[in-house]
XYZ file of C-alpha atoms in Angstrom:
515
model
C -12.632 -13.962 1.741
C -16.447 -13.612 1.383
C -18.074 -12.789 4.589
C -15.525 -11.145 6.284
C -14.404 -7.369 6.444
C -10.966 -7.365 4.665
C -7.846 -5.424 5.266
C -5.556 -5.194 2.161
C -1.785 -4.942 2.408
C -0.203 -3.349 -0.424
C 3.248 -4.758 -0.914
C 6.083 -2.242 -1.905
C 8.746 -5.295 -1.984
C 9.459 -5.473 1.743
C 11.013 -8.828 2.822
C 8.554 -8.866 5.801
C 5.312 -7.928 4.011
C 3.845 -11.311 5.076
C 4.504 -10.662 8.719
C 2.111 -7.509 8.649
C -0.758 -10.041 7.039
C -0.061 -12.485 9.807
C -0.145 -9.949 12.664
C -3.473 -8.567 11.377
C -5.139 -12.183 11.108
C -3.564 -13.230 14.729
C -5.689 -10.048 15.902
C -9.051 -11.532 14.216
C -9.153 -9.611 11.003
C -8.783 -11.236 7.392
C -5.910 -9.790 5.472
C -4.703 -10.326 1.941
C -1.660 -8.987 0.196
C -1.646 -7.377 -3.151
C 0.866 -5.515 -5.322
C 1.292 -2.045 -4.562
C 0.370 -1.354 -8.384
C -3.030 -2.945 -8.142
C -5.748 -0.577 -9.896
C -7.676 1.701 -7.497
C -10.793 0.242 -9.366
C -9.757 -3.234 -8.404
C -9.287 -2.026 -4.807
C -12.762 -0.561 -4.872
C -14.297 -4.191 -6.003
C -12.657 -5.600 -2.961
C -14.180 -2.772 -0.547
C -11.186 -2.983 1.965
C -12.345 -1.747 5.368
C -8.541 -0.555 5.644
C -5.060 -0.534 3.882
C -1.632 -0.934 4.965
C 1.403 0.032 2.906
C 4.280 -2.181 3.350
C 8.121 -1.138 3.634
C 10.467 -1.598 0.756
C 13.875 -1.437 -0.439
C 13.585 1.502 -2.602
C 14.292 5.111 -1.886
C 11.142 7.108 -2.670
C 13.080 9.794 -4.947
C 15.074 6.984 -6.762
C 14.079 6.537 -10.507
C 11.816 3.545 -10.923
C 10.989 3.514 -7.404
C 7.539 2.275 -6.884
C 4.873 4.965 -7.068
C 0.882 4.845 -6.483
C -2.001 6.329 -8.095
C -2.824 9.496 -6.430
C -6.488 8.483 -6.132
C -5.359 5.711 -3.659
C -5.018 8.178 -0.888
C -8.495 9.679 -1.643
C -10.315 6.354 -1.138
C -11.532 7.468 2.058
C -10.592 4.202 4.085
C -8.105 4.177 6.959
C -4.340 3.774 5.881
C -1.045 2.846 7.982
C 2.249 3.284 6.072
C 5.267 1.512 7.265
C 8.567 2.629 6.254
C 8.539 3.007 2.652
C 4.833 3.110 2.841
C 5.001 6.021 5.201
C 7.052 8.000 2.518
C 4.409 7.192 -0.061
C 1.691 8.661 1.925
C 3.960 11.905 3.012
C 5.177 12.422 -0.618
C 1.914 11.820 -1.927
C 0.228 14.566 0.019
C 2.868 17.078 -0.216
C 5.422 16.361 2.449
C 9.146 16.336 1.805
C 11.231 13.046 2.034
C 15.050 13.103 1.906
C 18.165 11.019 2.639
C 18.770 10.640 6.372
C 22.058 12.098 7.440
C 22.078 9.428 10.263
C 20.383 6.196 8.867
C 18.990 3.726 11.304
C 19.140 -0.146 10.847
C 18.214 -2.198 13.797
C 17.279 -1.625 17.290
C 16.281 1.825 18.183
C 14.143 3.645 20.879
C 10.872 5.564 20.067
C 9.817 8.450 22.241
C 6.223 8.915 22.277
C 5.359 12.479 22.052
C 1.536 12.187 22.109
C -0.977 9.068 22.843
C -2.570 9.364 19.273
C -2.644 7.859 15.841
C -0.402 4.847 15.780
C 0.582 5.399 19.437
C -2.904 5.706 20.869
C -2.160 2.908 23.444
C 1.262 4.627 24.520
C 1.284 7.095 27.073
C 3.212 10.280 26.289
C 6.863 10.465 27.220
C 7.075 6.780 27.120
C 10.075 4.874 25.391
C 9.532 2.007 23.267
C 12.132 -0.339 21.762
C 11.407 -0.672 17.802
C 13.121 -1.906 15.128
C 14.325 0.407 12.352
C 15.558 0.053 8.770
C 15.613 3.173 6.866
C 18.106 5.458 4.908
C 15.688 8.217 4.194
C 13.439 10.323 6.514
C 10.518 12.843 6.376
C 11.698 16.325 6.416
C 8.316 18.318 6.039
C 5.021 16.997 6.970
C 2.178 17.080 4.542
C -0.562 19.594 5.470
C -3.022 18.283 8.267
C -0.394 15.828 9.777
C 1.214 16.114 13.302
C 4.295 13.967 14.844
C 3.276 11.682 17.800
C 6.578 9.877 18.018
C 10.353 10.466 17.294
C 13.759 8.717 17.705
C 17.474 9.994 18.100
C 17.803 10.137 14.362
C 14.033 10.502 13.154
C 12.113 13.423 14.253
C 8.759 12.108 12.353
C 9.142 8.314 13.201
C 5.152 8.356 14.007
C 2.654 10.555 12.474
C -1.019 10.928 12.121
C -3.826 12.972 10.178
C -6.759 11.977 12.545
C -9.412 13.709 10.178
C -8.613 11.535 7.197
C -7.392 8.252 9.659
C -4.074 8.221 7.656
C -1.246 7.068 9.770
C 2.365 6.412 9.311
C 5.247 4.718 11.371
C 8.961 4.993 10.265
C 9.766 1.706 12.094
C 8.294 -2.111 11.556
C 5.700 -2.884 14.165
C 5.474 -6.388 12.391
C 8.695 -7.798 13.454
C 9.003 -9.236 16.902
C 11.949 -6.962 17.467
C 9.360 -4.090 18.136
C 7.991 -4.314 21.322
C 4.183 -3.788 21.491
C 4.009 -3.816 17.776
C 0.588 -5.766 18.093
C -0.709 -2.553 20.098
C -0.115 -0.460 17.102
C -1.996 -2.830 14.511
C -4.682 -3.170 17.362
C -5.085 0.545 17.536
C -5.498 0.877 13.935
C -7.816 -2.158 13.401
C -10.089 -0.498 16.223
C -9.950 3.166 14.630
C -11.062 1.252 11.264
C -13.978 -0.178 12.912
C -13.140 -3.937 12.461
C -15.440 -6.621 13.957
C -12.323 -9.077 14.498
C -14.431 -12.077 13.161
C -11.555 -14.033 11.516
C -11.191 -17.725 13.087
C -10.379 -21.091 11.854
C -13.953 -22.048 13.040
C -15.552 -19.509 10.659
C -12.788 -20.623 8.074
C -14.091 -24.086 8.257
C -17.507 -23.419 7.578
C -16.917 -21.135 4.556
C -14.264 -23.466 3.227
C -16.498 -26.236 3.185
C -19.249 -24.331 1.375
C -16.499 -23.156 -1.241
C -15.213 -26.581 -1.895
C -18.897 -27.851 -2.407
C -19.568 -25.053 -4.632
C -16.476 -25.996 -6.563
C -16.813 -29.549 -6.755
C -20.492 -29.674 -7.291
C -22.857 -32.593 -6.150
C -21.082 -35.210 -8.284
C -17.330 -34.169 -8.789
C -14.763 -36.631 -7.749
C -11.725 -35.679 -6.327
C -8.177 -36.988 -5.716
C -5.554 -35.738 -3.204
C -1.658 -36.116 -3.081
C -1.438 -36.963 0.650
C 2.017 -36.860 1.954
C 1.232 -37.112 5.656
C 2.561 -33.746 6.017
C 0.506 -31.013 7.763
C -0.703 -29.291 4.560
C -1.835 -32.030 2.489
C -3.401 -33.949 5.805
C -5.433 -30.788 6.799
C -6.317 -30.107 3.024
C -7.614 -33.673 2.727
C -9.694 -33.820 5.878
C -11.299 -30.308 4.973
C -12.168 -31.854 1.389
C -13.661 -34.784 2.993
C -15.716 -32.836 5.369
C -17.034 -30.982 2.266
C -17.745 -34.118 0.014
C -17.337 -37.335 1.849
C -16.540 -40.604 -0.184
C -16.152 -38.769 -3.395
C -12.613 -38.016 -2.105
C -9.837 -40.343 -2.889
C -6.229 -39.947 -1.161
C -3.287 -41.138 -2.865
C 0.072 -41.536 -0.894
C 3.033 -41.517 -3.452
C 6.071 -43.424 -2.382
C 8.398 -41.686 -4.719
C 11.603 -43.292 -3.046
C 12.605 -39.870 -1.788
C 11.120 -40.145 1.609
C 12.409 -40.218 5.151
C 12.919 -43.518 6.865
C 9.639 -45.376 7.756
C 7.625 -42.601 6.244
C 5.346 -44.791 4.247
C 4.602 -46.978 7.417
C 3.811 -43.777 9.499
C 1.454 -42.324 6.968
C -0.362 -45.534 6.380
C -0.653 -46.104 10.275
C -1.574 -42.258 10.725
C -4.739 -42.614 8.405
C -5.814 -45.928 9.204
C -9.638 -45.532 9.556
C -9.764 -41.707 9.395
C -10.856 -41.722 5.782
C -14.053 -43.013 4.130
C -11.965 -44.557 1.259
C -8.878 -46.440 2.234
C -5.635 -44.777 1.245
C -4.215 -45.581 -1.710
C -0.220 -46.221 -1.880
C 1.488 -45.869 -5.078
C 4.874 -47.573 -5.322
C 6.812 -45.182 -7.681
C 10.515 -45.020 -6.653
C 11.781 -46.396 -9.678
C 9.919 -43.673 -11.715
C 11.302 -40.733 -9.727
C 14.822 -42.024 -9.446
C 14.901 -42.726 -13.100
C 13.617 -39.041 -13.907
C 16.304 -37.711 -11.719
C 19.177 -39.790 -13.106
C 22.141 -37.514 -14.166
C 20.251 -34.357 -12.771
C 22.031 -31.857 -10.396
C 20.356 -28.532 -11.186
C 17.703 -27.865 -8.342
C 15.095 -26.266 -10.466
C 15.349 -29.222 -12.918
C 14.917 -31.603 -10.241
C 11.704 -29.950 -8.855
C 10.284 -29.740 -12.335
C 11.256 -33.399 -13.110
C 9.668 -34.459 -9.748
C 6.366 -32.321 -10.454
C 6.117 -34.000 -13.670
C 6.661 -37.424 -12.401
C 3.897 -36.838 -9.789
C 1.602 -35.837 -12.391
C 2.379 -38.990 -14.125
C 1.745 -41.210 -11.036
C -1.587 -39.225 -10.269
C -2.960 -39.759 -14.008
C -2.239 -43.477 -13.682
C -3.930 -43.536 -10.376
C -7.027 -41.565 -11.525
C -7.382 -43.796 -14.552
C -7.518 -46.707 -12.070
C -10.462 -44.832 -10.090
C -12.271 -44.317 -13.363
C -11.163 -40.800 -13.701
C -11.640 -37.619 -11.332
C -12.665 -34.167 -11.903
C -10.453 -32.287 -9.434
C -6.942 -32.687 -7.756
C -6.426 -31.467 -4.274
C -3.254 -29.141 -3.574
C -1.853 -28.130 0.011
C -0.811 -24.832 -1.545
C -0.386 -22.381 1.236
C -0.398 -18.359 1.148
C 3.328 -18.088 1.369
C 3.685 -20.777 -1.265
C 1.771 -18.348 -3.734
C 3.703 -15.376 -2.867
C 7.249 -16.740 -2.800
C 6.726 -18.621 -6.237
C 4.837 -15.797 -8.069
C 6.536 -12.197 -7.793
C 4.176 -9.784 -6.326
C 5.957 -6.971 -7.616
C 6.362 -8.191 -11.245
C 9.999 -7.562 -11.622
C 11.139 -9.168 -8.420
C 13.016 -12.465 -8.558
C 11.289 -15.941 -7.908
C 13.495 -17.587 -5.137
C 12.262 -21.249 -5.969
C 9.383 -22.661 -7.773
C 6.916 -24.439 -5.227
C 5.803 -27.938 -6.040
C 2.131 -27.074 -5.584
C 2.099 -23.776 -7.773
C 1.755 -23.332 -11.246
C -1.306 -25.387 -12.240
C -1.578 -28.733 -14.023
C -0.995 -29.691 -17.793
C -3.966 -29.418 -20.062
C -4.051 -33.090 -20.756
C -5.015 -33.813 -17.360
C -8.278 -31.973 -17.676
C -8.878 -31.764 -13.779
C -9.625 -28.701 -11.933
C -7.498 -27.734 -8.898
C -9.032 -27.479 -5.454
C -6.649 -25.451 -2.945
C -8.697 -24.939 0.353
C -5.652 -23.824 2.133
C -4.564 -21.050 -0.604
C -5.377 -18.181 1.545
C -3.737 -19.271 5.197
C -0.278 -19.300 6.576
C 1.336 -22.305 8.201
C 0.422 -21.450 11.612
C -3.131 -21.045 10.810
C -3.172 -24.426 9.101
C -2.088 -25.945 12.202
C -4.746 -24.277 14.218
C -7.101 -25.683 11.580
C -5.808 -28.919 11.973
C -6.706 -28.906 15.663
C -10.196 -27.720 14.636
C -10.670 -30.717 12.448
C -9.596 -33.017 14.961
C -6.216 -34.060 13.915
C -3.620 -35.743 16.530
C -1.366 -32.851 17.894
C 1.506 -34.966 16.947
C 0.443 -34.810 13.260
C -0.158 -31.084 13.402
C 3.194 -30.184 14.802
C 5.212 -32.372 12.256
C 8.116 -30.549 10.760
C 7.594 -29.363 7.235
C 8.950 -31.675 4.501
C 9.720 -30.550 1.010
C 7.424 -32.099 -1.806
C 10.417 -33.002 -3.733
C 11.606 -34.684 -0.729
C 15.235 -35.967 -0.300
C 16.065 -34.975 -3.857
C 16.326 -31.108 -2.523
C 18.633 -32.271 0.343
C 20.767 -34.085 -1.861
C 23.024 -31.740 -3.520
C 24.203 -33.075 -7.001
C 22.766 -36.071 -8.475
C 19.974 -38.332 -6.809
C 20.668 -41.935 -6.587
C 19.037 -44.530 -4.775
C 22.293 -45.178 -2.799
C 22.576 -41.514 -1.822
C 18.957 -41.596 -0.610
C 19.667 -44.459 1.891
C 22.803 -42.690 3.096
C 20.803 -39.434 3.619
C 17.798 -41.342 5.078
C 20.130 -43.134 7.759
C 21.671 -39.835 8.872
C 18.286 -37.966 8.914
C 16.788 -40.579 11.147
C 19.842 -40.203 13.594
C 19.294 -36.424 13.760
C 15.467 -36.572 14.319
C 15.986 -39.294 17.069
C 18.401 -37.214 19.021
C 16.388 -34.053 18.638
C 13.326 -35.711 20.078
C 15.339 -37.288 22.611
C 16.596 -33.952 23.695
C 13.049 -32.730 23.880
C 13.724 -30.078 21.083
C 11.504 -31.253 18.467
C 8.582 -28.874 19.274
C 11.090 -26.007 19.641
C 12.254 -26.408 16.016
C 10.706 -25.354 12.782
C 12.697 -27.761 10.921
C 15.879 -29.955 11.510
C 17.255 -32.213 8.923
C 20.423 -33.428 7.129
C 21.734 -32.217 3.818
C 24.134 -34.630 1.651
C 26.903 -32.514 0.081
C 28.534 -33.290 -3.251
C 31.941 -32.966 -1.342
C 34.177 -35.812 -0.253
C 36.575 -35.274 2.718
C 39.554 -37.135 4.197
C 38.975 -38.690 7.514
C 40.809 -41.432 9.640
C 38.530 -44.541 11.057
C 40.320 -47.301 12.637
C 43.951 -46.047 11.660
C 42.937 -46.106 8.042
C 42.244 -43.205 5.548
C 38.604 -42.489 4.435
C 37.600 -40.519 1.649
C 33.637 -40.092 2.219
C 30.738 -37.692 2.280
C 30.302 -34.420 4.194
C 26.763 -34.021 5.676
C 25.625 -30.837 6.674
C 22.975 -30.545 9.921
C 20.205 -27.646 9.376
C 18.088 -26.751 12.050
C 16.017 -23.667 12.318
C 13.562 -21.551 14.339
C 10.735 -19.806 12.785
C 6.855 -19.265 13.110
C 5.999 -18.772 9.229
C 8.985 -19.875 7.349
C 9.256 -16.464 5.766
C 12.103 -15.513 8.056
C 14.032 -18.000 10.040
C 16.922 -18.260 12.404
C 19.484 -20.929 12.917
C 18.843 -22.788 15.987
C 21.059 -22.868 18.864
C 21.261 -26.434 19.713
C 23.293 -27.270 22.434
C 26.863 -28.527 21.751
C 26.467 -31.797 23.437
C 23.285 -32.350 21.252
C 25.263 -31.841 18.262
C 28.154 -34.017 19.412
C 26.000 -36.987 20.025
C 24.383 -36.442 16.587
C 27.818 -36.024 14.667
C 29.210 -39.097 16.750
C 26.231 -41.314 15.952
C 26.201 -40.485 12.055
C 29.997 -41.227 11.702
C 29.781 -44.296 13.521
C 26.374 -45.757 12.210
C 26.358 -44.324 8.674
C 28.595 -45.887 6.160
C 29.519 -43.210 3.741
C 29.823 -40.254 5.958
C 32.977 -39.215 7.902
C 32.310 -35.494 8.599
C 29.245 -33.498 9.947
C 28.947 -29.643 9.800
C 26.298 -27.696 11.263
C 24.584 -24.628 9.193
C 24.285 -21.361 11.025
C 22.856 -19.339 8.130
C 19.533 -17.231 8.773
C 16.646 -16.669 6.326
C 17.532 -14.220 4.738
C 19.984 -14.344 3.133
C 19.939 -17.952 2.812
C 16.737 -20.294 2.421
C 15.804 -22.966 4.849
C 16.219 -25.758 2.142
C 19.587 -25.832 0.583
C 17.969 -26.332 -3.006
């Protein structure tokens, strides 16, 4: 982002690369993630103040393992290598990396040998709980480096070349399991001379200026306002930039939670220059989903239906030049492979552009932000706290929470069950402690007994997770008594469900949504 010193994170394929960028931003520095093979010339153009090499799943000596241009290590900017990134530095400068005879996966204890480099803020002799995940290790250091920390099975767990400001750690300071990991990043940022000037207040001013430059003095904009955090914050940010040239459209696609439409209309009453436009399009979406079970086909058809609705509404308005999308940084990275050959997990509804026939530009004011930053931005823009802390709801709505074909009747069943889940979670005071909680209607029918009669009805899974950014998530330990009430109410109050299960999968390996 212009106007800020930038730290670049080069991604070597780690599952938690985004956590590195988030930790750096939390410390007041703008960080962006780029592929490991970004040309050195392109990096020079960005003029990063410092670089971090992420971890990765490969072994440095494997055929086809990610390699770097040796010139990268000669840029003269401070570099911190984490796990695989440590090996890249060591091997690239003449050290030796070998398979470890004793691998470390999980909790470990780092012993500080010297308060220097990555361990500047740690007294020599101290013991620090860290998180390891490696099958290789450094056997011989490159010239100019010294070891400042070790563990039971890794003699070079933290290294430094002070003259060249090159640091490396074998463990992962970005994960919460490493205690005081932020102090390692903070020491690196201080050594690199960062001003720590990244904040949401500064972002607002820059984003407003960028939106005005993008849209111009006469451009008109439409925004698909779902009532979720992302679209709500995006809408208010764009409106601050261009005022009444923004028209917000709420699409009732028939795939919403119970009372969602009424809540959104109430939420935005009087908050916008132009009245919220409500498009009643449930029949259009359900028709597009008829007979479809494949989740990717569902997403694509829903995306196409949204475009169709927006086209029609834009025509009623006399046309529009731009469409606002609430795309976030994780959306971009999860949908677009950062490493070229890695697998796209699922297509995000906000990523991929618009059909040429729409002839509209796209405005994505949140594209550089993580979810927690969007929430802080919402507070900065004056949104109600209840709105800012709403749980995420997928763009395709209930369609990706109904496994198998989506019908109006199945939506009604899931809507009722989902309302009960949210009601009991709020009553128990758990809503703010969870990232998401919802029901998933399964394409499975099971035998049950109700009133001494045999039933053969649907099974429902309850999914609840804790997270900070949705890139990793753990299943929530909801008290049994709360789950019991949820199950009892659903089975008694929702016709069509006779069995309730609880999903205890974490991400990874599972995703949060089932589809």
